[in-house]
Short mmCIF file of C-alpha atoms in Angstrom, two decimals:
data_model
loop_
_atom_site.label_atom_id
_atom_site.label_comp_id
_atom_site.label_asym_id
_atom_site.label_seq_id
_atom_site.Cartn_x
_atom_site.Cartn_y
_atom_site.Cartn_z
CA MET V 265 -22.91 15.09 -0.76
CA ALA V 266 -26.32 13.48 -0.57
CA GLY V 267 -27.26 14.98 -3.96
CA ILE V 268 -25.43 12.18 -5.77
CA GLU V 269 -28.55 10.00 -5.46
CA LEU V 270 -30.33 12.55 -7.66
CA ILE V 271 -27.43 13.29 -9.98
CA LEU V 272 -26.76 9.63 -10.85
CA PRO V 273 -30.22 8.94 -12.39
CA VAL V 274 -29.97 12.17 -14.38
CA TYR V 275 -26.55 11.15 -15.69
CA PHE V 276 -27.82 7.67 -16.56
CA ALA V 277 -30.81 9.09 -18.47
CA ALA V 278 -28.58 11.57 -20.32
CA ARG V 279 -26.12 8.81 -21.19
CA VAL V 280 -28.85 6.58 -22.62
CA ALA V 281 -30.26 9.49 -24.62
CA ALA V 282 -26.84 10.46 -25.96
CA GLY V 283 -25.99 6.90 -27.01
CA PHE V 284 -22.53 5.42 -27.49
CA GLY V 285 -20.73 7.98 -29.55
CA ARG V 286 -19.20 11.45 -29.38
CA TRP V 287 -22.08 12.93 -27.38
CA GLY V 288 -22.06 10.01 -24.96
CA ALA V 289 -18.37 10.57 -24.31
CA ALA V 290 -19.08 14.26 -23.65
CA VAL V 291 -21.70 13.30 -21.05
CA ASP V 292 -19.18 10.94 -19.42
CA VAL V 293 -16.54 13.67 -19.23
CA ALA V 294 -19.01 16.16 -17.73
CA TYR V 295 -20.20 13.68 -15.10
CA VAL V 296 -16.68 12.54 -14.15
CA ALA V 297 -15.62 16.18 -13.84
CA LEU V 298 -18.54 16.76 -11.45
CA LEU V 299 -17.54 13.69 -9.43
CA ALA V 300 -13.96 14.94 -9.26
CA PHE V 301 -15.22 18.26 -7.93
CA LEU V 302 -17.36 16.56 -5.27
CA MET V 303 -14.42 14.38 -4.25
CA TRP V 304 -12.13 17.40 -4.07
CA GLN V 305 -14.61 18.98 -1.70
CA ILE V 306 -14.44 16.18 0.85
CA SER V 307 -11.19 14.24 0.38
CA PRO V 308 -8.20 13.57 -1.87
CA LEU V 309 -10.16 10.85 -3.69
CA TYR V 310 -9.95 12.84 -6.92
CA LEU V 311 -6.16 12.33 -6.98
CA LEU V 312 -6.09 8.76 -5.71
CA SER V 313 -8.72 7.83 -8.31
CA LEU V 314 -6.46 8.70 -11.25
CA PRO V 315 -6.63 5.12 -12.68
CA PHE V 316 -10.39 5.58 -13.12
CA TYR V 317 -9.78 8.61 -15.33
CA LEU V 318 -7.12 6.77 -17.33
CA ALA V 319 -9.39 3.75 -17.81
CA ALA V 320 -11.63 5.56 -20.27
CA ALA V 321 -8.72 5.46 -22.74
CA ALA V 322 -7.58 1.93 -21.90
CA VAL V 323 -10.01 0.14 -24.24
CA GLY V 324 -8.64 1.08 -27.62
CA GLY V 325 -11.04 -1.07 -29.63
CA GLY V 326 -13.54 -3.86 -29.40
CA VAL V 327 -17.28 -3.96 -28.95
CA PHE V 328 -17.23 -2.07 -25.62
CA ARG V 329 -14.92 0.75 -26.67
CA ASP V 330 -17.64 3.40 -26.28
CA TYR V 331 -18.69 1.89 -22.95
CA ALA V 332 -15.34 2.55 -21.28
CA GLY V 333 -16.18 6.06 -20.09
CA PHE V 334 -19.59 4.92 -18.85
CA ALA V 335 -18.07 2.01 -16.90
CA SER V 336 -15.39 4.24 -15.38
CA ALA V 337 -17.99 6.81 -14.35
CA LEU V 338 -20.23 4.22 -12.66
CA SER V 339 -17.27 2.62 -10.89
CA LEU V 340 -16.02 6.02 -9.71
CA THR V 341 -19.54 6.77 -8.47
CA GLY V 342 -19.34 3.58 -6.42
CA VAL V 343 -16.08 4.69 -4.82
CA TYR V 344 -17.64 8.03 -3.90
CA LEU V 345 -20.75 6.36 -2.43
CA MET V 346 -18.65 4.06 -0.23
CA PHE V 347 -17.37 7.09 1.68
CA LEU V 348 -20.84 8.45 2.45
CA PRO V 349 -22.26 7.73 5.94
CA ALA V 350 -25.46 5.81 5.03
CA ALA V 351 -24.96 2.03 5.11
CA TYR V 352 -27.20 1.40 2.09
CA LEU V 353 -25.18 3.87 0.00
CA LYS V 354 -21.95 2.21 1.10
CA GLY V 355 -23.28 -1.19 0.01
CA LEU V 356 -24.54 0.17 -3.31
CA GLY V 357 -21.19 1.86 -3.84
CA PHE V 358 -19.30 -1.41 -3.38
CA VAL V 359 -21.48 -3.21 -5.93
CA LEU V 360 -21.16 -0.42 -8.49
CA ALA V 361 -17.42 -0.02 -7.98
CA VAL V 362 -16.50 -3.67 -8.47
CA LEU V 363 -19.07 -4.68 -11.10
CA ALA V 364 -19.30 -1.69 -13.47
CA PRO V 365 -15.85 -2.20 -15.12
CA ALA V 366 -16.27 -5.98 -15.41
CA ALA V 367 -18.06 -5.91 -18.77
CA LEU V 368 -14.95 -4.38 -20.35
CA ALA V 369 -13.18 -7.70 -19.81
CA ALA V 370 -15.21 -9.04 -22.76
CA THR V 371 -14.24 -6.22 -25.12
CA ALA V 372 -12.72 -8.65 -27.64
CA ARG V 373 -15.86 -10.84 -27.56
CA ASP V 374 -13.85 -14.05 -27.85
CA ARG V 375 -14.97 -17.14 -25.96
CA GLY V 376 -12.22 -16.95 -23.33
CA SER V 377 -13.03 -13.33 -22.49
CA LEU V 378 -16.75 -14.07 -22.19
CA GLU V 379 -16.03 -17.02 -19.90
CA GLY V 380 -13.70 -14.85 -17.82
CA PHE V 381 -16.36 -12.16 -17.55
CA PHE V 382 -19.04 -14.56 -16.28
CA ARG V 383 -16.65 -16.23 -13.83
CA TYR V 384 -15.66 -12.85 -12.44
CA MET V 385 -19.33 -11.89 -12.10
CA VAL V 386 -19.98 -15.00 -9.98
CA VAL V 387 -17.05 -14.15 -7.70
CA SER V 388 -18.25 -10.55 -7.31
CA VAL V 389 -21.76 -11.71 -6.44
CA PHE V 390 -20.31 -13.84 -3.65
CA ALA V 391 -18.14 -10.92 -2.46
CA SER V 392 -21.15 -8.58 -2.43
CA SER V 393 -23.20 -11.18 -0.53
CA PHE V 394 -20.48 -11.48 2.12
CA LEU V 395 -20.40 -7.70 2.41
CA PHE V 396 -24.15 -7.38 2.99
CA ILE V 397 -24.10 -10.22 5.53
CA GLY V 398 -21.34 -8.35 7.36
CA LEU V 399 -23.19 -5.03 7.20
CA GLY V 400 -26.24 -6.74 8.70
CA GLN V 401 -24.13 -7.83 11.70
CA ARG V 402 -21.91 -4.74 11.91
CA GLY V 403 -20.18 -4.46 15.27
CA ALA V 404 -20.20 -8.20 15.97
CA PRO V 405 -16.93 -10.10 15.37
CA VAL V 406 -18.54 -12.33 12.74
CA GLY V 407 -19.91 -9.31 10.89
CA GLU V 408 -16.53 -7.59 10.79
CA ALA V 409 -14.91 -10.83 9.60
CA TYR V 410 -17.46 -11.14 6.77
CA ILE V 411 -16.71 -7.61 5.59
CA LEU V 412 -12.98 -8.29 5.57
CA LEU V 413 -13.50 -11.59 3.72
CA ALA V 414 -15.71 -9.87 1.13
CA ILE V 415 -12.94 -7.40 0.34
CA ALA V 416 -10.27 -10.13 0.46
CA LEU V 417 -12.26 -12.23 -2.04
CA GLU V 418 -12.52 -9.30 -4.43
CA LEU V 419 -8.78 -8.63 -4.07
CA GLY V 420 -7.99 -12.27 -4.85
CA VAL V 421 -6.25 -13.06 -1.57
CA ALA V 422 -5.24 -16.67 -0.79
CA PRO V 423 -6.85 -19.08 -0.15
CA MET V 424 -9.66 -17.37 -2.15
CA PHE V 425 -7.37 -16.71 -5.11
CA LEU V 426 -8.06 -19.54 -7.57
CA TRP V 427 -10.42 -17.42 -9.63
CA VAL V 428 -7.65 -14.90 -10.39
CA PRO V 429 -5.35 -17.09 -12.56
CA ASP V 430 -8.45 -18.80 -13.96
CA VAL V 431 -10.08 -15.54 -15.13
CA TYR V 432 -6.86 -13.77 -16.11
CA GLY V 433 -5.56 -16.81 -17.96
CA ARG V 434 -8.45 -16.88 -20.42
CA THR V 435 -9.43 -13.21 -20.86
CA ASN V 436 -8.14 -10.89 -23.58
CA ALA V 437 -5.20 -8.86 -22.29
CA VAL V 438 -6.68 -5.45 -23.17
CA GLY V 439 -9.85 -6.29 -21.23
CA LEU V 440 -7.66 -7.30 -18.31
CA ALA V 441 -6.14 -3.81 -18.28
CA ILE V 442 -9.45 -2.77 -16.71
CA LEU V 443 -10.40 -5.92 -14.80
CA ALA V 444 -7.01 -6.19 -13.06
CA SER V 445 -6.97 -2.56 -11.96
CA LEU V 446 -10.27 -0.80 -11.26
CA PRO V 447 -12.13 -3.52 -9.27
CA LYS V 448 -9.01 -4.20 -7.20
CA LEU V 449 -8.53 -0.51 -6.46
CA SER V 450 -12.24 -0.26 -5.59
CA ALA V 451 -11.81 -3.11 -3.10
CA ALA V 452 -8.85 -1.30 -1.54
CA PHE V 453 -10.95 1.85 -1.21
CA ALA V 454 -13.55 -0.36 0.51
CA LEU V 455 -10.98 -1.23 3.18
CA LEU V 456 -10.82 2.44 4.13
CA ALA V 457 -14.51 3.16 3.61
CA PHE V 458 -15.77 0.24 5.76
CA MET V 459 -12.72 -0.15 8.04
CA PRO V 460 -13.57 -3.74 9.12
CA LYS V 461 -12.42 -4.39 12.67
CA ALA V 462 -11.76 -8.10 12.23
CA PRO V 463 -8.92 -9.62 14.30
CA ALA V 464 -5.53 -8.48 13.07
CA LEU V 465 -4.38 -12.10 13.09
CA LEU V 466 -6.88 -12.95 10.34
CA ALA V 467 -5.50 -10.23 8.05
CA HIS V 468 -1.90 -11.17 8.83
CA VAL V 469 -2.44 -14.87 8.14
CA LEU V 470 -4.34 -14.30 4.88
CA GLY V 471 -1.81 -11.69 3.75
CA ALA V 472 1.23 -13.82 4.55
CA LEU V 473 -0.26 -16.86 2.80
CA SER V 474 -1.25 -14.78 -0.21
CA MET V 475 2.12 -13.14 -0.81
CA ALA V 476 3.93 -16.48 -0.71
CA THR V 477 1.32 -18.25 -2.88
CA GLY V 478 1.31 -15.46 -5.45
CA ASN V 479 5.08 -15.29 -5.75
CA LEU V 480 5.46 -19.06 -6.04
CA GLY V 481 2.76 -19.16 -8.70
CA ALA V 482 4.34 -16.34 -10.69
CA LEU V 483 7.85 -17.78 -10.44
CA THR V 484 6.66 -21.14 -11.81
CA SER V 485 4.36 -19.81 -14.57
CA ALA V 486 5.33 -19.34 -18.19
CA ASP V 487 2.28 -17.54 -19.58
CA ALA V 488 2.51 -13.74 -19.17
CA ARG V 489 -1.15 -13.35 -18.17
CA ARG V 490 -0.81 -15.97 -15.44
CA ILE V 491 2.40 -14.35 -14.18
CA LEU V 492 0.53 -11.07 -13.81
CA ALA V 493 -2.40 -12.91 -12.23
CA TYR V 494 -0.25 -14.49 -9.52
CA SER V 495 1.52 -11.16 -9.07
CA THR V 496 -1.90 -9.68 -8.25
CA VAL V 497 -2.36 -12.33 -5.57
CA ALA V 498 1.03 -11.46 -4.06
CA HIS V 499 0.43 -7.70 -4.10
CA SER V 500 -3.03 -8.15 -2.59
CA GLY V 501 -1.32 -10.15 0.15
CA PHE V 502 1.04 -7.25 0.84
CA ALA V 503 -1.92 -4.90 1.19
CA LEU V 504 -4.01 -7.14 3.45
CA PHE V 505 -1.03 -7.98 5.66
CA ILE V 506 -0.29 -4.34 6.46
CA TYR V 507 -3.96 -3.27 6.70
CA PRO V 508 -4.32 -3.66 10.52
CA ALA V 509 -1.16 -1.59 11.09
CA SER V 510 -1.62 1.02 8.35
CA PRO V 511 -4.74 1.09 6.13
CA GLU V 512 -3.33 3.99 4.14
CA VAL V 513 -0.29 1.96 3.07
CA ALA V 514 -2.61 -0.92 2.12
CA LEU V 515 -4.46 1.38 -0.27
CA ALA V 516 -1.20 2.81 -1.64
CA LEU V 517 0.07 -0.72 -2.41
CA VAL V 518 -3.05 -1.57 -4.42
CA LEU V 519 -3.00 1.84 -6.11
CA ALA V 520 0.57 1.24 -7.28
CA ASP V 521 -0.29 -2.28 -8.46
CA SER V 522 -3.35 -0.97 -10.34
CA PHE V 523 -1.22 1.46 -12.33
CA GLY V 524 1.27 -1.27 -13.21
CA LYS V 525 -1.31 -3.89 -14.19
CA MET V 526 -3.30 -1.43 -16.29
CA GLY V 527 -0.23 -0.47 -18.33
CA LEU V 528 1.32 -3.94 -18.57
CA PHE V 529 -1.85 -5.77 -19.62
CA TYR V 530 -2.55 -3.13 -22.25
CA ALA V 531 1.01 -3.41 -23.56
CA LEU V 532 0.70 -7.18 -23.56
CA GLY V 533 -2.39 -7.01 -25.76
CA SER V 534 -1.62 -4.03 -28.01
CA GLY V 535 2.11 -3.53 -27.74
CA GLY V 536 3.87 -0.39 -26.60
CA PRO V 537 7.24 1.32 -26.45
CA ARG V 538 9.97 -0.91 -25.07
CA TRP V 539 10.98 1.71 -22.50
CA ALA V 540 7.40 1.90 -21.17
CA ALA V 541 7.27 -1.86 -20.54
CA ARG V 542 10.56 -1.67 -18.66
CA VAL V 543 9.49 1.31 -16.57
CA LEU V 544 6.22 -0.42 -15.62
CA ALA V 545 8.01 -3.67 -14.75
CA LEU V 546 10.54 -1.81 -12.59
CA HIS V 547 7.66 0.05 -10.96
CA GLN V 548 6.08 -3.29 -10.06
CA ILE V 549 9.39 -4.52 -8.63
CA GLY V 550 9.60 -1.38 -6.50
CA LEU V 551 12.72 0.28 -7.87
CA PRO V 552 13.21 3.89 -6.69
CA PRO V 553 12.29 6.56 -7.57
CA LEU V 554 9.24 5.03 -9.31
CA PHE V 555 5.93 5.14 -7.46
CA GLY V 556 5.95 1.41 -6.65
CA PHE V 557 8.98 1.87 -4.40
CA TRP V 558 7.35 4.03 -1.72
CA PRO V 559 4.48 1.82 -0.50
CA LYS V 560 6.73 -1.26 -0.51
CA ALA V 561 9.39 0.54 1.51
CA LEU V 562 6.74 1.65 3.99
CA LEU V 563 5.36 -1.90 4.08
CA VAL V 564 8.69 -3.32 5.26
CA LEU V 565 9.46 -0.49 7.68
CA LEU V 566 6.02 -0.46 9.31
CA THR V 567 5.98 -4.24 9.59
CA ALA V 568 9.30 -4.12 11.43
CA GLU V 569 8.04 -1.37 13.73
CA ARG V 570 4.50 -2.55 14.49
CA VAL V 571 4.47 -6.31 13.86
CA GLY V 572 8.05 -7.46 14.47
CA PRO V 573 11.45 -7.85 12.77
CA LEU V 574 10.95 -11.52 11.85
CA PHE V 575 7.73 -10.70 10.06
CA ALA V 576 9.48 -7.79 8.34
CA LEU V 577 12.16 -10.21 7.09
CA TYR V 578 9.45 -12.50 5.70
CA VAL V 579 7.80 -9.57 3.93
CA LEU V 580 11.14 -8.35 2.56
CA VAL V 581 11.91 -11.79 1.10
CA ASN V 582 8.56 -11.75 -0.69
CA VAL V 583 9.09 -8.20 -1.95
CA VAL V 584 12.47 -9.21 -3.41
CA ALA V 585 10.94 -12.38 -4.91
CA VAL V 586 8.86 -10.18 -7.23
CA ALA V 587 11.96 -9.12 -9.20
CA PRO V 588 12.87 -12.34 -11.11
CA TYR V 589 9.53 -12.84 -12.82
CA TYR V 590 9.12 -9.17 -13.72
CA PHE V 591 12.60 -9.09 -15.27
CA ARG V 592 11.52 -12.15 -17.26
CA LEU V 593 8.19 -10.58 -18.15
CA MET V 594 9.52 -7.24 -19.43
CA GLU V 595 11.32 -8.99 -22.28
CA SER V 596 8.21 -10.87 -23.41
CA ILE V 597 5.96 -7.84 -23.91
CA PRO V 598 5.60 -7.04 -27.64
CA GLU V 599 6.87 -3.73 -28.94
CA GLY V 600 4.35 -1.43 -30.57
CA ARG V 601 3.21 2.15 -31.04
CA SER V 602 0.37 2.31 -28.52
CA ALA V 603 0.60 5.49 -26.44
CA PHE V 604 -1.37 4.22 -23.45
CA PRO V 605 1.42 2.18 -21.76
CA ALA V 606 3.72 5.16 -22.23
CA ALA V 607 1.17 7.45 -20.53
CA VAL V 608 0.95 5.09 -17.55
CA GLY V 609 4.74 4.84 -17.42
CA VAL V 610 5.05 8.63 -17.28
CA ALA V 611 2.34 8.71 -14.56
CA VAL V 612 4.15 6.25 -12.26
CA ALA V 613 7.45 8.11 -12.75
CA ALA V 614 5.83 11.48 -11.96
CA LEU V 615 3.94 10.12 -8.95
CA GLY V 616 7.11 8.47 -7.73
CA ALA V 617 8.92 11.79 -7.76
CA ALA V 618 6.07 13.43 -5.83
CA ALA V 619 5.18 10.51 -3.51
CA PRO V 620 7.15 11.61 -0.42
CA LEU V 621 5.26 14.91 -0.51
CA TRP V 622 1.66 13.72 -0.85
CA LEU V 623 1.19 9.97 -0.52
CA ILE V 624 0.72 9.30 3.18
CA TYR V 625 -0.89 12.66 3.96
CA ASN V 626 -3.51 12.23 1.26
CA VAL V 627 -4.41 8.66 2.10
CA SER V 628 -4.39 9.29 5.85
CA SER V 629 -6.97 12.04 5.48
CA LEU V 630 -9.49 9.45 4.30
CA LEU V 631 -9.42 7.67 7.65
#
């Protein structure tokens, strides 16, 4: 496991030597395959990290097309490092995981995407600073709170959510296919890797505020990118709310949202089959047997069991509130021939069929 510190510089040197072309992509594939093997040795991360493998194909064009595999590999390295025991490797892993994919937001090189990229970078710097402050005071209540707030900021949880509609509202949709999925999933992995022991009340309050704020923002927005931005706020709220009771369900909620956002933003920017847009929207709503159904069902059931029936009713109302704006959104996505949204749609349908067999067992083994 410790050999990754030696393998990463070798990969970086090989990638620079190979350049951004066919040979560079071959180096990316070889390195990601090695990471998958290392993850398979210690945990089910190789399976739960499927969006990182898909991301290499999510940037169909633009100036950073050949960088997609490199960014995915570095971000996946960060996820792996976060689960190693050394604190400095955990911190380095967080920075790599959330920052490496960010450059892909500017793939179209338009002014809005560049502004979105720099704004996201500022937010991530603050999140990383909070994390290192928390790691320096690990074990103390204030240190644990800082770690939780660092992850919550990266997830876009209310009241630290204003950057999400701001960045998503100006960035090219294809770039957002990466920005709205990989960094958020990395932050959810950080919840399990760092396991902050902040007061449960803090997570419940932030989560409850976030799900309501996100749903209200999405219901009152007209622009598709802003609807998806506020939906991210709501789904992050679901995850943070259930984190004290069940960290594995928190990760599963963000994993499901990452699949949906990756496919929907790509379809929004490049078009896709009409059926794929509908499948992805229904997945986001949580319609069975699609993958999005299982973590949301567990969210409501576990809230009722471990937090209380009134809180479960509040969560259920917010889960149902997702449906109107996704039904509205699915009709606004342009039709096209891009295969990537279809691939993601097939993935969420297949994972949904298999979820009862592997979901909770796989995520629980990370704890």
